[in-house]
Short mmCIF file of C-alpha atoms in Angstrom, two decimals:
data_model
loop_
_atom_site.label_atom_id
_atom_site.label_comp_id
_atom_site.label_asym_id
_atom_site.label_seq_id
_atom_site.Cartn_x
_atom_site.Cartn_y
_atom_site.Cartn_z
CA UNK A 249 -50.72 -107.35 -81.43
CA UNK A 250 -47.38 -108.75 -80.62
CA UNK A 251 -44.65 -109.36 -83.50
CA UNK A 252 -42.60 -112.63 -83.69
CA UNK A 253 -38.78 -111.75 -84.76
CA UNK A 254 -38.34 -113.19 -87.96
CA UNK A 255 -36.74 -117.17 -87.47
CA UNK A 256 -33.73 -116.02 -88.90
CA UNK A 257 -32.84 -113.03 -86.43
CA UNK A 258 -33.75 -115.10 -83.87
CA UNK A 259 -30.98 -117.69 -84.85
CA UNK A 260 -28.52 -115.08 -85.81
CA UNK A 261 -29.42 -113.43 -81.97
CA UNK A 262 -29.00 -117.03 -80.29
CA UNK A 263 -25.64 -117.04 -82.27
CA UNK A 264 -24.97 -113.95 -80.84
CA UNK A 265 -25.12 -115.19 -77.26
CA UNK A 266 -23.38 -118.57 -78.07
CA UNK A 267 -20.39 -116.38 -78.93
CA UNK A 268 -20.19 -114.32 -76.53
CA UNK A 269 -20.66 -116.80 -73.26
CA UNK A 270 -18.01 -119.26 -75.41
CA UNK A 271 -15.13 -115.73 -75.41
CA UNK A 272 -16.44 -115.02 -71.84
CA UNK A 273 -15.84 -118.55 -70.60
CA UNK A 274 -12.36 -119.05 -73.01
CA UNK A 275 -11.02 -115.99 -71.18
CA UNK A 276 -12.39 -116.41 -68.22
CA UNK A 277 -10.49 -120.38 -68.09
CA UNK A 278 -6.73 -120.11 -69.48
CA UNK A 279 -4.06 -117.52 -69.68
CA UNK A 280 -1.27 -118.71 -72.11
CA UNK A 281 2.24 -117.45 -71.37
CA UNK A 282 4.53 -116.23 -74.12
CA UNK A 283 8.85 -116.75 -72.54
CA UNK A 284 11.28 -114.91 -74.59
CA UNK A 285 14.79 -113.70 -74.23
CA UNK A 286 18.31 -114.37 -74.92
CA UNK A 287 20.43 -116.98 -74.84
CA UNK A 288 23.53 -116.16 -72.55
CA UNK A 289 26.85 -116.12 -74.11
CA UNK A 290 28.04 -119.12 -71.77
CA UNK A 291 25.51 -121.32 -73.34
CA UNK A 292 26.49 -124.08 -76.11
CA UNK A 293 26.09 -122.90 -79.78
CA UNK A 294 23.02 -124.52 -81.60
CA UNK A 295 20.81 -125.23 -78.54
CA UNK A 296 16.58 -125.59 -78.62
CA UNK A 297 14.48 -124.18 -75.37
CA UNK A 298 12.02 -126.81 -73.96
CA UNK A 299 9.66 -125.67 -71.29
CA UNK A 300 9.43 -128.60 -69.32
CA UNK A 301 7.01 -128.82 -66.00
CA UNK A 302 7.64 -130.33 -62.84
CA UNK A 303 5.78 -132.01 -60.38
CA UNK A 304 6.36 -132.97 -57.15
CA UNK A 305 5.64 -136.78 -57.13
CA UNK A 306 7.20 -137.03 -60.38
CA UNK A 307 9.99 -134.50 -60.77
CA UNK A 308 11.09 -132.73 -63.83
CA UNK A 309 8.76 -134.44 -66.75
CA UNK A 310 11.26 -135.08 -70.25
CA UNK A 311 8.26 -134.21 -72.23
CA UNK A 312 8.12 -130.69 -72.86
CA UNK A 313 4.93 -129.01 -73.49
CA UNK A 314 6.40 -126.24 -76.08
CA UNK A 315 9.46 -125.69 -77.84
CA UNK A 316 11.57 -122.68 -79.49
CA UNK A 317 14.37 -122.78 -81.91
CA UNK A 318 16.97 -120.42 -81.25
CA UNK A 319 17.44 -117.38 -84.06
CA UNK A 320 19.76 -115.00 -83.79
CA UNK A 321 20.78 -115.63 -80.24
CA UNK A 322 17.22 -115.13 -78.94
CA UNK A 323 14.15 -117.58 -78.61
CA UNK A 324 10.05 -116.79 -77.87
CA UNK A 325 8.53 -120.03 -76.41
CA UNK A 326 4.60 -120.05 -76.23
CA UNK A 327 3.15 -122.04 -73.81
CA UNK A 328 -0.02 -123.99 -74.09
CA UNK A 329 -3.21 -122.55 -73.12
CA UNK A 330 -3.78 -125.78 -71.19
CA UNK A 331 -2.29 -128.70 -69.56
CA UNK A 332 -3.20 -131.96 -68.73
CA UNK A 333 -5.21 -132.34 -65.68
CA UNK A 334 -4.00 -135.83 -64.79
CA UNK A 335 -0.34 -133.52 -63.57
CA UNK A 336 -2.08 -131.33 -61.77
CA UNK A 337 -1.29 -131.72 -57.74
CA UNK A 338 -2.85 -129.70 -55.07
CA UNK A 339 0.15 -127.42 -53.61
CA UNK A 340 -0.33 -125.11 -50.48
CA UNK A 341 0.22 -121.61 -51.15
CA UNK A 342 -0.70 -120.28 -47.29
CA UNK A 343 1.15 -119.73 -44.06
CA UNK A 344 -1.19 -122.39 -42.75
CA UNK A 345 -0.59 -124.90 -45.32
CA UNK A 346 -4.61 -125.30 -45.46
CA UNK A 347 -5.39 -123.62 -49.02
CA UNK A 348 -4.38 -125.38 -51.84
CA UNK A 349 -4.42 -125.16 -55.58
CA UNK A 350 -3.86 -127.61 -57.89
CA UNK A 351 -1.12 -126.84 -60.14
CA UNK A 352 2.36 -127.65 -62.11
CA UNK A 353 5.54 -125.52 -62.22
CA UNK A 354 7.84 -124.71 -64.88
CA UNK A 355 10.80 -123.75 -62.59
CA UNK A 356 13.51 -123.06 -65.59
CA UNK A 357 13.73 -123.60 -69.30
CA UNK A 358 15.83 -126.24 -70.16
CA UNK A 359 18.29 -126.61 -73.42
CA UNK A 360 19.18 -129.13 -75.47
CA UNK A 361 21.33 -129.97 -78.08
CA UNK A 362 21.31 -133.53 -80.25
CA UNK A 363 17.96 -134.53 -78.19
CA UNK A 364 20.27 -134.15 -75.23
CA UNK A 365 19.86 -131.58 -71.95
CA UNK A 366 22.96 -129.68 -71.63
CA UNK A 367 21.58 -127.53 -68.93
CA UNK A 368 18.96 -124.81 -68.08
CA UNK A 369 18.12 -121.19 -67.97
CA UNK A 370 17.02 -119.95 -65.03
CA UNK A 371 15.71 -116.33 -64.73
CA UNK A 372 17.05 -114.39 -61.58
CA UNK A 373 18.95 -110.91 -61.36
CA UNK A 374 21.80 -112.50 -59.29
CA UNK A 375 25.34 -113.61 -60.59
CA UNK A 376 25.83 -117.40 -60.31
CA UNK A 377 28.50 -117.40 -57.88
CA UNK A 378 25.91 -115.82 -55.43
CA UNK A 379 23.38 -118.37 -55.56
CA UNK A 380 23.35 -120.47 -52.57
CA UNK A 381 22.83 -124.30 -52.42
CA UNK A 382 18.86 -124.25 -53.51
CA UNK A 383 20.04 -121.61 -56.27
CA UNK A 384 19.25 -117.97 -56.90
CA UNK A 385 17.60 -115.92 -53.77
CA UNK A 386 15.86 -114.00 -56.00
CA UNK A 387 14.26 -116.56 -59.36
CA UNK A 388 11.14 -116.53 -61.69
CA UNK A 389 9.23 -119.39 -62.25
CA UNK A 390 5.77 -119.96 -63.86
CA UNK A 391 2.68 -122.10 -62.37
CA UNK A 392 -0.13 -123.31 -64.32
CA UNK A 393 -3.45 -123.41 -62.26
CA UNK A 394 -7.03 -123.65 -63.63
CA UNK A 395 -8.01 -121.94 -59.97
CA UNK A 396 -8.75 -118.73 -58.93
CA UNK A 397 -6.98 -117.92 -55.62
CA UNK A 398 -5.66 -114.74 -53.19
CA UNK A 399 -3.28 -114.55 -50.48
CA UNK A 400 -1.93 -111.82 -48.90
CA UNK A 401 -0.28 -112.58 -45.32
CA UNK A 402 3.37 -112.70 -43.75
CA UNK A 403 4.74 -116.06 -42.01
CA UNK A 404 7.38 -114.92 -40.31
CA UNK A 405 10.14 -113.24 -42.52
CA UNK A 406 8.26 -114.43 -45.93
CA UNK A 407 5.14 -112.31 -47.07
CA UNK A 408 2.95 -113.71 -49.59
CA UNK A 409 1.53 -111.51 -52.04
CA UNK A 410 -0.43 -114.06 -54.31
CA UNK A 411 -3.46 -113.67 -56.84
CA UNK A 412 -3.55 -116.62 -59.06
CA UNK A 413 -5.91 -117.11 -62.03
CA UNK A 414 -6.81 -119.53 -64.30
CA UNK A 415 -3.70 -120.19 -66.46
CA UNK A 416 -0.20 -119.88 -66.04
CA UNK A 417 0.70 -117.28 -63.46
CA UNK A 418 4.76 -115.55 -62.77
CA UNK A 419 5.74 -116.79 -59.25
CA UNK A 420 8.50 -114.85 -58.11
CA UNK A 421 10.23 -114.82 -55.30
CA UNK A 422 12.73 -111.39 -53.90
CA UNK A 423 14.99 -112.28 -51.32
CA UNK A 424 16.15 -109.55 -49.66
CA UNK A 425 18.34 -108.88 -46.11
CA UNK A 426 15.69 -109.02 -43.73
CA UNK A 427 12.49 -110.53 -45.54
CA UNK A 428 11.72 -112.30 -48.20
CA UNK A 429 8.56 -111.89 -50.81
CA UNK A 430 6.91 -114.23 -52.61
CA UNK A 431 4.50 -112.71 -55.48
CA UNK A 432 2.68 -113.52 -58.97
CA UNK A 433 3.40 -109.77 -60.28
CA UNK A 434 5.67 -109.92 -62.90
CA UNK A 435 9.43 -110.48 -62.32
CA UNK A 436 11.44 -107.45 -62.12
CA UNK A 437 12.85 -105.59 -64.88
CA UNK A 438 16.17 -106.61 -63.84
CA UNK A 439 16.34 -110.50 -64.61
CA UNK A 440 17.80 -112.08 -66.99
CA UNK A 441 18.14 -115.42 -68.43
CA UNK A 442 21.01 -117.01 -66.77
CA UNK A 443 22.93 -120.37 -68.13
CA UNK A 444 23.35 -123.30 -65.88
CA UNK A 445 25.27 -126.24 -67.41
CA UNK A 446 23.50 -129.92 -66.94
CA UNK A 447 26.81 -130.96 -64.87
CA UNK A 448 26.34 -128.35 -62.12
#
């Protein structure tokens, strides 16, 4: 004779699944991104920290997706698990320029005071007075993709060491004397948040 689980444990098992697809699938889609740190001693006094993306057609966008009062000389700025997919562009991240995901960039945090921008912090291990026209050689910046993608191969004197996943992902790049690295590991130990007033 076969038994028929009670109704009840039978909803409380399809529950059960429900759950665990939906925190399989939530972890599976978005990695938030929590940017802390201090503000430099260069920077105005009373200053907020947007995080404010960028895309290529349309530049750096005024509205920012999170925000972080400054306490104490220090600020923690959580990004969204998500962002809109109407900014998302498809960006090459190959030698060949043939793979693509699509993405936004949050290149540097940017401060304000009195609703104003008085400049940005950009995170880097190298003293301002080194950085060359484009800025730092060596910089941290953040990409949001909801794609999963690898690449691992050298164009010339720049090796890629990528492994994006859904979310926002570290995109670092090392300049060094004879090649330079681009990579979604973590930045070095050695950065810092660095101050670059809105007139420079």
């Amino acid at each position: 004779m076969v038994r028929t689980p009670h109704p009840e444990l039978r909803r409380l098992a399809l529950l059960a699944v429900f759950a665990l697809a939906f925190v399989a699938s939530s972890g599976v889609a978005q990695r938030p991104l929590v940017l802390e740190g201090r503000i430099p001693p260069d920077a105005p006094d009373g200053v907020a920290v947007e995080a404010r993306i960028g895309t290529d057609l349309q530049g750096i966008l005024s509205e920012p997706v999170a925000t972080s009062a400054v306490e104490a000389g220090r600020f923690r700025l959580e990004l969204p698990a998500a962002v809109d997919a109407e900014l998302l562009e498809a960006e090459t991240v190959d030698c060949a320029r043939e793979r693509t995901i699509d993405a936004v960039f949050l290149p540097h945090l940017t401060l304000v005071l009195d609703d104003e921008a008085v400049g940005r912090l950009v995170h880097t291990d190298v003293p301002r007075e080194l950085w060359g026209y484009a800025g730092p050689p060596r910089s941290a910046s953040w990409a949001y993709t909801p794609d999963t993608l690898a690449v691992d191969e050298s164009c010339g004197a720049e090796r890629l060491d990528l492994s994006f996943v859904p979310g926002w992902n570290p995109f670092v790049v090392l300049a060094g004397a004879d090649a330079t690295t681009v990579t979604t590991d973590d930045p070095p130990a050695s950065f810092r948040w660095v101050f670059l007033p809105a007139t420079e």
